[in-house]
Tab-separated table of C-alpha atoms and ligand atoms in Angstrom:
chain	number	residue	atom	x	y	z
A	196	MET	CA	-19.687	18.990	-6.892
A	197	SER	CA	-19.229	15.733	-5.000
A	198	HIS	CA	-15.729	14.693	-4.113
A	199	LYS	CA	-14.757	11.113	-4.782
A	200	THR	CA	-12.680	9.308	-2.189
A	201	ALA	CA	-10.944	5.994	-2.817
A	202	ILE	CA	-9.347	3.587	-0.364
A	203	TYR	CA	-5.886	2.166	-1.006
A	204	PRO	CA	-5.465	-0.732	1.449
A	205	GLY	CA	-2.416	-2.822	2.277
A	206	PHE	CA	0.263	-3.619	4.812
A	207	PHE	CA	2.790	-1.074	3.518
A	208	ASP	CA	5.565	-2.829	5.423
A	209	PRO	CA	7.240	-0.633	4.257
A	210	ILE	CA	5.930	1.718	1.580
A	211	THR	CA	7.815	1.318	-1.719
A	212	ASN	CA	8.174	3.402	-4.858
A	213	GLY	CA	5.715	0.973	-6.454
A	214	HIS	CA	3.072	1.977	-3.892
A	215	LEU	CA	3.881	5.661	-4.463
A	216	SER	CA	3.370	5.201	-8.188
A	217	ILE	CA	-0.117	3.811	-7.491
A	218	VAL	CA	-0.885	6.714	-5.122
A	219	SER	CA	0.006	9.324	-7.725
A	220	ARG	CA	-1.997	7.534	-10.422
A	221	ALA	CA	-5.014	7.168	-8.129
A	222	LEU	CA	-4.903	10.887	-7.341
A	223	LYS	CA	-5.219	11.623	-11.052
A	224	VAL	CA	-8.597	9.873	-11.012
A	225	PHE	CA	-9.931	10.466	-7.492
A	226	ASP	CA	-10.119	13.630	-5.411
A	227	ARG	CA	-8.980	12.014	-2.180
A	228	LEU	CA	-7.166	8.841	-1.265
A	229	ILE	CA	-7.210	7.095	2.082
A	230	ILE	CA	-4.153	4.905	2.502
A	231	ALA	CA	-5.457	2.254	4.884
A	232	ILE	CA	-3.013	0.003	6.741
A	233	LEU	CA	-4.402	-3.326	7.909
A	234	LYS	CA	-3.615	-4.012	11.556
A	235	ASN	CA	-3.203	-7.755	11.236
A	236	PRO	CA	-2.292	-9.633	14.381
A	237	HIS	CA	-1.655	-12.824	12.340
A	238	LYS	CA	1.260	-11.381	10.476
A	239	ALA	CA	4.384	-10.146	12.242
A	240	PRO	CA	5.420	-6.928	10.497
A	241	LEU	CA	8.951	-5.587	10.279
A	242	PHE	CA	7.825	-2.036	11.048
A	243	THR	CA	5.302	-0.999	13.686
A	244	ILE	CA	2.106	0.712	12.588
A	245	GLU	CA	3.498	4.034	13.850
A	246	GLU	CA	6.714	3.602	11.861
A	247	ARG	CA	4.746	2.734	8.730
A	248	ILE	CA	2.434	5.712	9.121
A	249	TYR	CA	5.424	8.013	9.629
A	250	MET	CA	7.237	6.724	6.537
A	251	ILE	CA	4.115	7.047	4.373
A	252	LYS	CA	3.439	10.587	5.608
A	253	GLN	CA	7.035	11.624	5.006
A	254	ALA	CA	7.051	10.138	1.507
A	255	LEU	CA	3.815	11.940	0.653
A	256	LYS	CA	4.228	15.159	2.592
A	257	SER	CA	3.676	17.326	-0.484
A	258	GLU	CA	0.309	15.659	-1.186
A	259	THR	CA	-2.666	17.395	0.382
A	260	ASN	CA	-5.361	14.987	-0.767
A	261	ILE	CA	-4.278	11.912	1.124
A	262	GLU	CA	-5.018	10.562	4.555
A	263	VAL	CA	-3.199	7.695	6.275
A	264	ASP	CA	-5.379	5.523	8.478
A	265	THR	CA	-5.471	2.005	9.929
A	266	PHE	CA	-8.222	-0.582	9.903
A	267	ASP	CA	-9.170	-3.892	11.442
A	268	GLY	CA	-11.506	-6.535	10.081
A	269	LEU	CA	-13.092	-6.539	6.658
A	270	LEU	CA	-11.967	-4.026	4.089
A	271	VAL	CA	-15.490	-3.612	2.681
A	272	ASP	CA	-16.788	-2.684	6.153
A	273	TYR	CA	-14.019	-0.159	6.538
A	274	ALA	CA	-14.862	1.322	3.123
A	275	VAL	CA	-18.514	1.734	4.164
A	276	LYS	CA	-17.417	3.338	7.441
A	277	ARG	CA	-15.270	5.795	5.487
A	278	LYS	CA	-18.122	6.474	3.026
A	279	SER	CA	-16.177	5.260	0.003
A	280	ASN	CA	-17.177	2.624	-2.541
A	281	VAL	CA	-13.851	2.318	-4.341
A	282	VAL	CA	-10.900	0.137	-3.451
A	283	ILE	CA	-7.678	0.734	-5.345
A	284	ARG	CA	-5.217	-2.065	-5.910
A	285	GLY	CA	-1.951	-1.992	-7.792
A	286	LEU	CA	-1.223	-4.614	-10.408
A	287	ARG	CA	2.297	-5.598	-11.202
A	288	ALA	CA	3.319	-8.676	-13.128
A	289	LEU	CA	0.922	-11.484	-14.004
A	290	SER	CA	1.727	-13.170	-10.698
A	291	ASP	CA	-0.464	-10.646	-8.847
A	292	PHE	CA	-3.492	-11.420	-10.916
A	293	GLU	CA	-4.830	-14.560	-9.278
A	294	TYR	CA	-4.601	-13.219	-5.732
A	295	GLU	CA	-6.101	-9.883	-6.729
A	296	PHE	CA	-8.898	-11.579	-8.661
A	297	GLN	CA	-9.719	-13.778	-5.660
A	298	MET	CA	-9.723	-10.821	-3.319
A	299	ALA	CA	-11.829	-8.637	-5.602
A	300	LEU	CA	-14.406	-11.415	-6.021
A	301	MET	CA	-14.561	-12.048	-2.279
A	302	ASN	CA	-14.978	-8.331	-1.613
A	303	ARG	CA	-17.708	-8.235	-4.231
A	304	LYS	CA	-19.479	-11.148	-2.582
A	305	LEU	CA	-19.253	-9.393	0.780
A	306	ASN	CA	-20.517	-6.056	-0.511
A	307	ARG	CA	-21.654	-5.520	-4.089
A	308	ASN	CA	-21.511	-1.755	-3.756
A	309	ILE	CA	-17.752	-1.680	-3.377
A	310	GLN	CA	-15.859	-1.535	-6.653
A	311	SER	CA	-12.272	-2.750	-6.992
A	312	ILE	CA	-10.217	-0.672	-9.380
A	313	PHE	CA	-6.814	-1.846	-10.555
A	314	LEU	CA	-4.073	0.527	-11.542
A	315	MET	CA	-0.832	-0.524	-13.144
A	316	THR	CA	2.417	0.289	-11.411
A	317	ASP	CA	5.072	2.011	-13.448
A	318	TYR	CA	7.083	-0.659	-15.323
A	319	LYS	CA	10.135	0.229	-13.225
A	320	TRP	CA	8.493	-1.366	-10.167
A	321	PHE	CA	6.934	-4.310	-11.946
A	322	TYR	CA	8.942	-6.930	-10.163
A	323	THR	CA	9.427	-5.328	-6.764
A	324	SER	CA	7.433	-5.822	-3.583
A	325	SER	CA	7.878	-4.918	0.074
A	326	THR	CA	8.686	-8.575	0.753
A	327	ILE	CA	11.458	-8.945	-1.820
A	328	ILE	CA	12.898	-5.539	-0.901
A	329	LYS	CA	13.025	-6.534	2.790
A	330	GLU	CA	14.719	-9.794	1.847
A	331	ALA	CA	17.439	-7.992	-0.139
A	332	ALA	CA	17.858	-5.317	2.542
A	333	SER	CA	18.161	-7.940	5.291
A	334	PHE	CA	21.362	-9.183	3.618
A	335	GLY	CA	22.727	-5.693	3.080
A	336	GLY	CA	21.670	-5.486	-0.582
A	337	ASP	CA	21.429	-2.091	-2.260
A	338	ILE	CA	17.744	-1.274	-2.586
A	339	SER	CA	18.161	2.436	-3.321
A	340	GLY	CA	15.809	3.595	-6.063
A	341	LEU	CA	13.166	1.061	-5.039
A	342	VAL	CA	12.003	2.826	-1.866
A	343	PRO	CA	11.961	6.435	-0.642
A	344	LYS	CA	15.277	7.576	0.922
A	345	LEU	CA	13.855	7.566	4.457
A	346	VAL	CA	12.604	3.994	4.047
A	347	ASN	CA	16.013	2.906	2.770
A	348	GLN	CA	17.584	4.462	5.866
A	349	LYS	CA	15.055	2.807	8.210
A	350	LEU	CA	15.615	-0.583	6.563
A	351	LYS	CA	19.360	-0.228	7.080
A	352	GLU	CA	18.757	0.652	10.730
A	353	LYS	CA	16.447	-2.343	11.213
A	354	PHE	CA	18.973	-4.721	9.711
A	355	GLY	CA	22.031	-3.132	11.309
A	356	TYR	CA	23.661	-1.728	8.167
A	357	ALA	CA	23.186	1.925	9.052
A	358	LYS	CA	26.732	2.831	10.153
A	359	ASN	CA	28.290	4.003	6.877
A	360	SER	CA	25.199	5.217	5.100
B	468	LIG	O1	-0.370	-5.353	1.270
B	468	LIG	P1	-1.304	-6.411	0.780
B	468	LIG	O2	-0.885	-7.797	1.196
B	468	LIG	O3	-1.468	-6.327	-0.701
B	468	LIG	O4	-2.764	-6.098	1.434
B	468	LIG	C1	-3.790	-7.042	1.527
B	468	LIG	C2	-5.057	-6.423	2.159
B	468	LIG	C3	-4.740	-5.741	3.469
B	468	LIG	C4	-5.622	-5.411	1.207
B	468	LIG	C5	-6.102	-7.571	2.349
B	468	LIG	O5	-5.498	-8.612	3.052
B	468	LIG	C6	-7.364	-7.134	3.088
B	468	LIG	O6	-8.127	-6.332	2.598
B	468	LIG	N1	-7.562	-7.628	4.305
B	468	LIG	C7	-8.686	-7.265	5.150
B	468	LIG	C8	-9.566	-8.462	5.446
B	468	LIG	C9	-10.601	-8.656	4.363
B	468	LIG	O7	-11.397	-7.802	4.070
B	468	LIG	N2	-10.587	-9.876	3.760
B	468	LIG	C10	-11.579	-10.243	2.767
B	468	LIG	C11	-11.150	-10.014	1.343
B	468	LIG	S1	-9.905	-11.171	0.867
Protein backbone atom coordinates (compact mmCIF):
# COMPACT_ATOMS: atom_id res chain seq x y z
CA MET A 1 0.00 0.00 0.00
CA SER A 2 1.37 3.43 -0.89
CA HIS A 3 1.58 6.00 1.85
CA LYS A 4 0.33 9.46 1.07
CA THR A 5 2.33 12.42 2.33
CA ALA A 6 1.03 15.98 2.35
CA ILE A 7 2.89 19.24 2.90
CA TYR A 8 1.55 21.85 5.31
CA PRO A 9 3.53 25.04 4.59
CA GLY A 10 3.62 28.35 6.45
CA PHE A 11 5.59 30.65 8.69
CA PHE A 12 4.26 29.23 11.97
CA ASP A 13 5.49 32.31 13.82
CA PRO A 14 4.37 30.87 16.20
CA ILE A 15 2.24 27.74 15.86
CA THR A 16 -1.33 28.31 17.10
CA ASN A 17 -4.20 26.05 18.09
CA GLY A 18 -5.70 26.87 14.69
CA HIS A 19 -2.66 25.31 12.99
CA LEU A 20 -2.87 22.29 15.30
CA SER A 21 -6.51 21.81 14.34
CA ILE A 22 -5.47 21.68 10.66
CA VAL A 23 -2.66 19.21 11.46
CA SER A 24 -5.02 16.80 13.21
CA ARG A 25 -7.59 17.05 10.41
CA ALA A 26 -4.93 16.51 7.74
CA LEU A 27 -3.70 13.40 9.55
CA LYS A 28 -7.20 11.94 9.30
CA VAL A 29 -6.87 12.06 5.51
CA PHE A 30 -3.14 11.60 4.87
CA ASP A 31 -0.67 9.09 6.27
CA ARG A 32 2.12 11.59 6.83
CA LEU A 33 2.34 15.34 7.11
CA ILE A 34 5.40 17.47 6.57
CA ILE A 35 5.08 20.79 8.36
CA ALA A 36 7.27 23.02 6.21
CA ILE A 37 8.44 26.39 7.54
CA LEU A 38 9.37 28.96 4.91
CA LYS A 39 12.74 30.56 5.60
CA ASN A 40 11.89 34.00 4.28
CA PRO A 41 14.60 36.62 4.51
CA HIS A 42 12.10 39.35 3.50
CA LYS A 43 10.01 38.98 6.59
CA ALA A 44 11.43 39.53 10.07
CA PRO A 45 9.97 36.80 12.28
CA LEU A 46 9.39 37.08 16.01
CA PHE A 47 10.76 33.59 16.64
CA THR A 48 13.86 32.07 15.07
CA ILE A 49 13.49 28.99 12.89
CA GLU A 50 14.93 26.87 15.71
CA GLU A 51 12.44 28.26 18.22
CA ARG A 52 9.56 27.63 15.83
CA ILE A 53 10.67 24.07 15.12
CA TYR A 54 11.01 23.40 18.86
CA MET A 55 7.54 24.75 19.65
CA ILE A 56 5.93 22.75 16.83
CA LYS A 57 7.69 19.55 17.90
CA GLN A 58 6.68 20.05 21.53
CA ALA A 59 3.07 20.74 20.60
CA LEU A 60 2.95 17.61 18.44
CA LYS A 61 5.19 15.28 20.40
CA SER A 62 2.53 12.57 20.62
CA GLU A 63 2.14 12.49 16.82
CA THR A 64 4.35 9.97 15.06
CA ASN A 65 3.33 10.75 11.50
CA ILE A 66 4.63 14.28 11.25
CA GLU A 67 7.93 15.78 10.26
CA VAL A 68 8.98 19.40 10.75
CA ASP A 69 11.20 20.80 8.02
CA THR A 70 12.19 24.14 6.49
CA PHE A 71 12.25 25.26 2.88
CA ASP A 72 13.49 28.07 0.69
CA GLY A 73 12.17 29.18 -2.68
CA LEU A 74 9.06 27.89 -4.37
CA LEU A 75 6.69 25.68 -2.46
CA VAL A 76 5.89 23.56 -5.53
CA ASP A 77 9.61 22.81 -6.00
CA TYR A 78 9.89 21.81 -2.37
CA ALA A 79 6.85 19.53 -2.74
CA VAL A 80 8.48 17.79 -5.73
CA LYS A 81 11.73 17.43 -3.78
CA ARG A 82 9.80 15.81 -0.93
CA LYS A 83 7.90 13.55 -3.37
CA SER A 84 4.49 14.91 -2.42
CA ASN A 85 1.82 16.37 -4.68
CA VAL A 86 -0.49 17.73 -2.00
CA VAL A 87 -0.34 21.08 -0.26
CA ILE A 88 -2.61 21.58 2.72
CA ARG A 89 -3.89 25.01 3.63
CA GLY A 90 -6.22 25.99 6.43
CA LEU A 91 -9.23 28.16 5.70
CA ARG A 92 -10.66 30.39 8.34
CA ALA A 93 -13.09 33.20 7.73
CA LEU A 94 -13.95 34.52 4.27
CA SER A 95 -11.04 36.95 4.50
CA ASP A 96 -8.57 34.11 3.82
CA PHE A 97 -10.24 33.14 0.61
CA GLU A 98 -8.83 35.65 -1.85
CA TYR A 99 -5.22 35.19 -0.76
CA GLU A 100 -5.55 31.42 -0.70
CA PHE A 101 -7.23 31.38 -4.10
CA GLN A 102 -4.44 33.52 -5.57
CA MET A 103 -1.77 31.32 -4.07
CA ALA A 104 -3.42 28.08 -5.16
CA LEU A 105 -3.79 29.37 -8.73
CA MET A 106 -0.18 30.54 -8.85
CA ASN A 107 1.01 27.18 -7.52
CA ARG A 108 -1.13 25.47 -10.12
CA LYS A 109 0.38 27.59 -12.86
CA LEU A 110 3.87 26.74 -11.61
CA ASN A 111 3.22 23.01 -11.36
CA ARG A 112 -0.05 21.40 -12.42
CA ASN A 113 0.73 18.19 -10.60
CA ILE A 114 0.54 19.79 -7.18
CA GLN A 115 -2.94 19.87 -5.69
CA SER A 116 -3.97 22.42 -3.05
CA ILE A 117 -6.36 21.02 -0.49
CA PHE A 118 -8.17 23.30 1.93
CA LEU A 119 -9.26 22.18 5.35
CA MET A 120 -11.45 24.20 7.64
CA THR A 121 -10.14 25.18 11.04
CA ASP A 122 -12.32 24.41 14.01
CA TYR A 123 -14.80 27.30 14.47
CA LYS A 124 -13.10 28.19 17.76
CA TRP A 125 -10.05 29.46 15.83
CA PHE A 126 -11.93 31.08 12.99
CA TYR A 127 -10.82 34.58 13.76
CA THR A 128 -7.36 33.98 15.18
CA SER A 129 -4.00 34.14 13.43
CA SER A 130 -0.37 34.19 14.53
CA THR A 131 -0.29 37.90 13.68
CA ILE A 132 -3.28 38.94 15.78
CA ILE A 133 -2.16 36.70 18.65
CA LYS A 134 1.31 38.30 18.62
CA GLU A 135 -0.28 41.74 18.61
CA ALA A 136 -2.41 40.94 21.67
CA ALA A 137 0.49 39.23 23.45
CA SER A 138 2.81 42.18 22.78
CA PHE A 139 0.52 44.35 24.95
CA GLY A 140 0.23 41.74 27.67
CA GLY A 141 -3.17 40.44 26.53
CA ASP A 142 -4.35 37.03 27.69
CA ILE A 143 -4.01 34.68 24.73
CA SER A 144 -4.32 31.43 26.70
CA GLY A 145 -6.51 28.91 24.89
CA LEU A 146 -5.43 30.22 21.49
CA VAL A 147 -1.92 28.73 21.49
CA PRO A 148 -0.25 25.73 23.16
CA LYS A 149 0.92 26.41 26.75
CA LEU A 150 4.60 26.45 25.76
CA VAL A 151 3.94 29.01 23.02
CA ASN A 152 2.03 31.20 25.48
CA GLN A 153 5.02 31.04 27.82
CA LYS A 154 7.50 31.86 25.02
CA LEU A 155 5.37 34.80 23.88
CA LYS A 156 5.35 36.18 27.42
CA GLU A 157 9.13 35.80 27.57
CA LYS A 158 9.58 37.56 24.21
CA PHE A 159 7.42 40.47 25.29
CA GLY A 160 8.73 40.65 28.85
CA TYR A 161 5.58 39.53 30.68
CA ALA A 162 6.98 36.25 31.95
CA LYS A 163 7.64 37.15 35.60
CA ASN A 164 4.34 36.19 37.25
CA SER A 165 3.22 33.48 34.89
O1 LIG B 1 2.00 31.28 7.07
P1 LIG B 1 1.53 31.73 5.73
O2 LIG B 1 1.70 33.21 5.52
O3 LIG B 1 0.11 31.32 5.50
O4 LIG B 1 2.43 30.95 4.62
C1 LIG B 1 2.55 31.37 3.29
C2 LIG B 1 3.44 30.39 2.49
C3 LIG B 1 4.77 30.16 3.18
C4 LIG B 1 2.72 29.08 2.35
C5 LIG B 1 3.64 31.00 1.06
O5 LIG B 1 4.11 32.31 1.19
C6 LIG B 1 4.62 30.21 0.19
O6 LIG B 1 4.35 29.09 -0.18
N1 LIG B 1 5.78 30.78 -0.11
C7 LIG B 1 6.82 30.13 -0.88
C8 LIG B 1 7.09 30.87 -2.18
C9 LIG B 1 6.16 30.41 -3.27
O7 LIG B 1 6.10 29.26 -3.63
N2 LIG B 1 5.42 31.39 -3.85
C10 LIG B 1 4.55 31.12 -4.98
C11 LIG B 1 3.11 30.84 -4.61
S1 LIG B 1 2.31 32.31 -4.05
